[in-house]
Amino acid sequence: MFSIGINTAYRISDLLSLMLSDVLELYRQKVRVKSRLKMTEQKTEKNNSVILTKKLQKDIWDFVVKEHAQAIDQQDLDHYLFMSRKKNAGERPLRSNILFQKPVKKPD
């Protein structure tokens, strides 16, 4: 998420709303990372388009393969890119307040 945020300058609320279909596409029966990210910013409602560098495309692909392998295999791009990890959360995006919480230290 950090890599995408730094390279696109999108707000955290925009990043958390990204779907796999926003960053991936089907091309010749295979899934690949798009060369451009297009979205409407939530706060300003501006349409924005950012070129994804080869490095960023690789970072996105590595993340997606790790976190969404089954969706990639099934070519199902209708999932949030950054999913909540709570067991009972279902299909919903990660919440921004979770990103800024201090880690809880476990007693030794």
Backbone as JSON, one array per atom type, in Angstrom:
{
  "sequence": "MFSIGINTAYRISDLLSLMLSDVLELYRQKVRVKSRLKMTEQKTEKNNSVILTKKLQKDIWDFVVKEHAQAIDQQDLDHYLFMSRKKNAGERPLRSNILFQKPVKKPD",
  "N": [[0.83, -1.18, 0.0], [1.95, 1.19, 0.76], [3.85, 1.66, -1.26], [2.2, 2.04, -3.51], [0.78, 4.31, -2.67], [2.83, 6.25, -2.37], [3.8, 6.43, -4.99], [1.58, 7.22, -6.48], [0.32, 9.31, -5.19], [-2.23, 9.32, -4.15], [-4.91, 9.67, -1.78], [-5.32, 7.96, 1.38], [-7.91, 7.02, 1.76], [-8.79, 6.76, -0.85], [-7.05, 4.78, -1.8], [-7.78, 2.58, -0.21], [-10.24, 1.97, -1.2], [-9.81, 0.79, -3.61], [-10.34, -1.66, -6.09], [-9.58, -4.99, -7.27], [-10.05, -4.99, -9.98], [-9.48, -2.38, -10.64], [-6.74, -2.18, -10.8], [-5.91, -4.38, -12.19], [-6.2, -6.3, -15.25], [-7.8, -8.31, -17.76], [-6.07, -9.87, -20.29], [-5.72, -11.37, -23.27], [-6.69, -13.81, -22.19], [-5.32, -13.91, -19.8], [-4.39, -12.64, -16.58], [-3.2, -9.42, -15.86], [-1.24, -6.61, -14.68], [-2.48, -3.35, -14.95], [-1.34, -0.61, -17.02], [-1.94, 1.91, -16.34], [-3.55, 3.71, -13.77], [-6.77, 4.58, -13.17], [-9.06, 6.68, -11.6], [-11.8, 8.09, -9.67], [-11.39, 10.54, -7.4], [-12.29, 10.38, -3.99], [-12.62, 12.53, -2.11], [-12.38, 14.98, -3.58], [-13.76, 14.45, -5.86], [-12.63, 14.44, -8.35], [-11.64, 13.28, -11.56], [-8.94, 11.2, -12.09], [-5.8, 10.13, -13.37], [-3.08, 7.95, -13.38], [0.12, 6.98, -14.41], [1.4, 3.74, -14.09], [4.47, 2.74, -13.05], [6.95, 0.38, -14.23], [8.24, -0.84, -12.06], [6.4, -0.35, -9.98], [4.23, -1.74, -11.04], [5.24, -4.33, -10.84], [5.49, -4.54, -8.03], [2.77, -4.36, -7.31], [1.8, -6.66, -8.62], [3.23, -8.71, -7.26], [2.17, -8.39, -4.67], [-0.57, -8.92, -5.15], [-0.52, -11.56, -6.09], [0.34, -12.84, -3.8], [-1.67, -12.17, -1.87], [-4.14, -12.54, -3.13], [-4.34, -14.96, -4.56], [-6.19, -17.03, -5.24], [-8.32, -15.61, -6.41], [-7.02, -14.58, -8.63], [-6.37, -16.93, -10.02], [-8.94, -17.73, -10.68], [-9.67, -15.68, -12.26], [-11.19, -13.62, -11.18], [-11.94, -10.5, -10.57], [-13.38, -8.95, -8.87], [-12.95, -7.95, -6.17], [-11.84, -6.3, -3.17], [-8.7, -4.62, -3.23], [-7.11, -4.19, -0.94], [-7.85, -5.99, 1.64], [-9.83, -6.48, 4.61], [-8.55, -8.19, 7.43], [-9.88, -9.39, 9.44], [-11.6, -12.13, 10.81], [-14.41, -12.29, 10.8], [-15.12, -10.28, 9.09], [-15.86, -10.46, 6.44], [-16.4, -9.62, 3.02], [-14.92, -6.88, 2.76], [-13.2, -3.7, 2.63], [-9.97, -2.9, 4.04], [-9.8, -0.9, 6.98], [-9.02, 2.56, 7.43], [-8.32, 3.57, 9.98], [-7.2, 1.42, 11.26], [-4.69, 1.2, 10.21], [-3.16, 3.09, 11.49], [-2.95, 2.48, 14.15], [-1.19, 1.77, 17.17], [0.96, -1.0, 17.53], [0.04, -3.73, 19.6], [1.77, -4.82, 22.39], [2.63, -8.05, 23.27], [2.59, -9.79, 26.37], [5.56, -11.22, 27.77]],
  "CA": [[0.0, 0.0, 0.0], [2.87, 2.33, 0.85], [4.43, 1.86, -2.58], [1.17, 2.62, -4.39], [0.51, 5.66, -2.18], [3.96, 7.14, -2.69], [3.94, 6.59, -6.44], [0.39, 7.79, -7.11], [-0.09, 10.47, -4.39], [-3.65, 9.21, -3.78], [-5.22, 9.64, -0.35], [-5.51, 6.62, 1.93], [-9.31, 6.63, 1.52], [-8.87, 6.32, -2.24], [-6.33, 3.52, -1.92], [-8.52, 1.51, 0.44], [-11.43, 1.65, -1.99], [-9.4, 0.16, -4.87], [-10.72, -3.05, -6.37], [-8.62, -5.66, -8.15], [-10.34, -4.56, -11.36], [-8.9, -1.06, -10.86], [-5.31, -2.3, -11.06], [-5.66, -5.56, -13.02], [-7.05, -6.48, -16.42], [-7.65, -9.56, -18.5], [-5.49, -9.64, -21.61], [-5.46, -12.67, -23.91], [-7.05, -14.85, -21.23], [-4.43, -13.87, -18.63], [-4.51, -11.45, -15.73], [-1.97, -8.62, -15.78], [-1.38, -5.29, -14.05], [-2.7, -2.26, -15.91], [-0.25, 0.35, -17.13], [-2.44, 3.19, -15.86], [-4.58, 3.63, -12.75], [-7.75, 5.66, -13.33], [-10.08, 6.66, -10.54], [-12.39, 9.34, -9.23], [-11.0, 10.75, -6.01], [-13.46, 10.48, -3.13], [-12.77, 13.84, -1.46], [-12.54, 16.07, -4.54], [-14.56, 13.93, -6.98], [-11.91, 14.68, -9.61], [-11.15, 12.11, -12.28], [-7.48, 11.25, -12.09], [-5.16, 9.01, -14.04], [-1.65, 7.91, -13.05], [0.86, 5.91, -15.06], [2.05, 2.83, -13.15], [5.81, 2.38, -13.52], [7.23, -1.07, -14.26], [8.54, -1.25, -10.68], [5.14, -0.36, -9.24], [3.45, -2.87, -11.58], [5.79, -5.55, -10.25], [5.09, -4.54, -6.62], [1.34, -4.69, -7.26], [1.65, -8.06, -9.0], [3.72, -9.53, -6.15], [1.19, -8.3, -3.59], [-1.81, -9.57, -5.57], [-0.28, -13.01, -6.14], [0.42, -13.3, -2.41], [-2.9, -11.95, -1.11], [-5.36, -12.85, -3.89], [-3.98, -16.02, -5.51], [-7.38, -17.74, -5.72], [-9.05, -14.71, -7.3], [-6.24, -14.51, -9.88], [-6.56, -18.22, -10.7], [-10.31, -17.77, -11.2], [-9.84, -14.44, -13.02], [-12.26, -12.9, -10.51], [-11.34, -9.23, -10.17], [-14.38, -8.2, -8.13], [-12.58, -7.99, -4.76], [-11.01, -5.16, -2.77], [-7.27, -4.86, -3.28], [-6.65, -4.26, 0.44], [-8.95, -6.6, 2.37], [-9.78, -6.6, 6.06], [-8.08, -9.52, 7.82], [-10.72, -9.92, 10.51], [-12.27, -13.37, 10.39], [-15.83, -12.08, 10.59], [-15.29, -9.04, 8.33], [-16.45, -10.71, 5.14], [-15.8, -8.94, 1.87], [-14.88, -5.43, 2.93], [-11.82, -3.2, 2.6], [-9.27, -2.55, 5.26], [-10.19, 0.43, 7.46], [-7.85, 3.42, 7.56], [-7.9, 3.75, 11.37], [-6.41, 0.25, 11.63], [-3.32, 1.43, 9.74], [-2.44, 4.03, 12.34], [-2.94, 2.04, 15.54], [0.08, 1.26, 17.67], [0.9, -2.44, 17.77], [-0.1, -4.13, 20.99], [2.85, -5.73, 22.79], [2.18, -9.21, 24.03], [3.48, -10.03, 27.52], [6.5, -12.34, 27.58]],
  "C": [[0.88, 1.25, 0.0], [3.42, 2.67, -0.54], [3.43, 2.5, -3.54], [0.89, 4.07, -3.97], [1.59, 6.65, -2.55], [4.04, 7.44, -4.18], [2.74, 7.23, -7.12], [-0.08, 9.07, -6.44], [-1.59, 10.47, -4.1], [-3.79, 9.2, -2.26], [-5.48, 8.2, 0.09], [-6.94, 6.14, 1.69], [-9.5, 6.15, 0.09], [-8.19, 4.97, -2.43], [-7.13, 2.36, -1.35], [-9.77, 1.11, -0.34], [-11.09, 0.96, -3.32], [-9.85, -1.3, -4.94], [-9.62, -3.66, -7.24], [-8.81, -5.19, -9.58], [-9.81, -3.16, -11.67], [-7.43, -1.14, -11.25], [-4.95, -3.48, -11.97], [-6.61, -5.58, -14.21], [-6.82, -7.86, -17.02], [-7.14, -9.21, -19.89], [-5.08, -10.99, -22.18], [-5.6, -13.83, -22.93], [-6.13, -14.93, -20.02], [-4.66, -12.57, -17.87], [-3.16, -10.74, -15.72], [-2.28, -7.28, -15.13], [-1.54, -4.24, -15.16], [-1.5, -1.32, -15.94], [-0.64, 1.72, -16.58], [-3.56, 2.94, -14.85], [-5.49, 4.84, -12.91], [-8.77, 5.55, -12.22], [-10.64, 8.06, -10.32], [-12.07, 9.47, -7.75], [-12.23, 11.0, -5.16], [-13.67, 11.9, -2.59], [-13.1, 14.95, -2.46], [-13.46, 15.73, -5.7], [-13.93, 14.25, -8.34], [-11.55, 13.34, -10.24], [-9.65, 12.26, -12.41], [-6.93, 10.0, -12.73], [-3.66, 9.09, -13.79], [-1.02, 6.74, -13.79], [1.54, 5.06, -13.98], [3.4, 2.41, -13.74], [5.97, 0.85, -13.52], [7.51, -1.6, -12.87], [7.26, -1.35, -9.86], [4.24, -1.49, -9.74], [3.94, -4.18, -10.97], [5.41, -5.66, -8.77], [3.62, -4.92, -6.46], [1.13, -6.16, -7.57], [2.09, -9.0, -7.86], [2.73, -9.55, -4.99], [-0.07, -9.09, -3.93], [-1.64, -11.09, -5.59], [-0.24, -13.58, -4.72], [-0.93, -13.26, -1.7], [-4.18, -12.4, -1.81], [-5.13, -13.96, -4.91], [-5.22, -16.71, -6.08], [-8.18, -16.87, -6.7], [-8.34, -14.6, -8.65], [-6.45, -15.79, -10.68], [-7.94, -18.29, -11.35], [-10.63, -16.56, -12.09], [-11.03, -13.63, -12.5], [-11.69, -11.62, -9.92], [-12.3, -8.36, -9.37], [-14.15, -8.32, -6.62], [-11.79, -6.72, -4.45], [-9.55, -5.55, -2.82], [-6.72, -5.05, -1.87], [-7.82, -4.71, 1.31], [-8.73, -6.55, 3.88], [-9.34, -8.03, 6.39], [-8.87, -10.11, 8.97], [-11.48, -11.13, 9.97], [-13.74, -13.16, 10.07], [-16.13, -10.84, 9.74], [-15.99, -9.27, 7.0], [-15.7, -9.97, 4.05], [-15.89, -7.44, 2.06], [-13.43, -4.98, 2.96], [-11.26, -2.99, 4.0], [-9.71, -1.16, 5.68], [-8.94, 1.27, 7.71], [-7.4, 3.58, 9.0], [-7.06, 2.57, 11.86], [-4.93, 0.48, 11.26], [-2.5, 2.26, 10.71], [-2.45, 3.66, 13.82], [-1.55, 1.54, 15.92], [-0.07, -0.24, 17.88], [0.82, -2.75, 19.27], [1.0, -5.12, 21.32], [2.25, -6.86, 23.61], [3.14, -9.45, 25.19], [4.36, -11.26, 27.26], [6.11, -13.55, 28.37]]
}
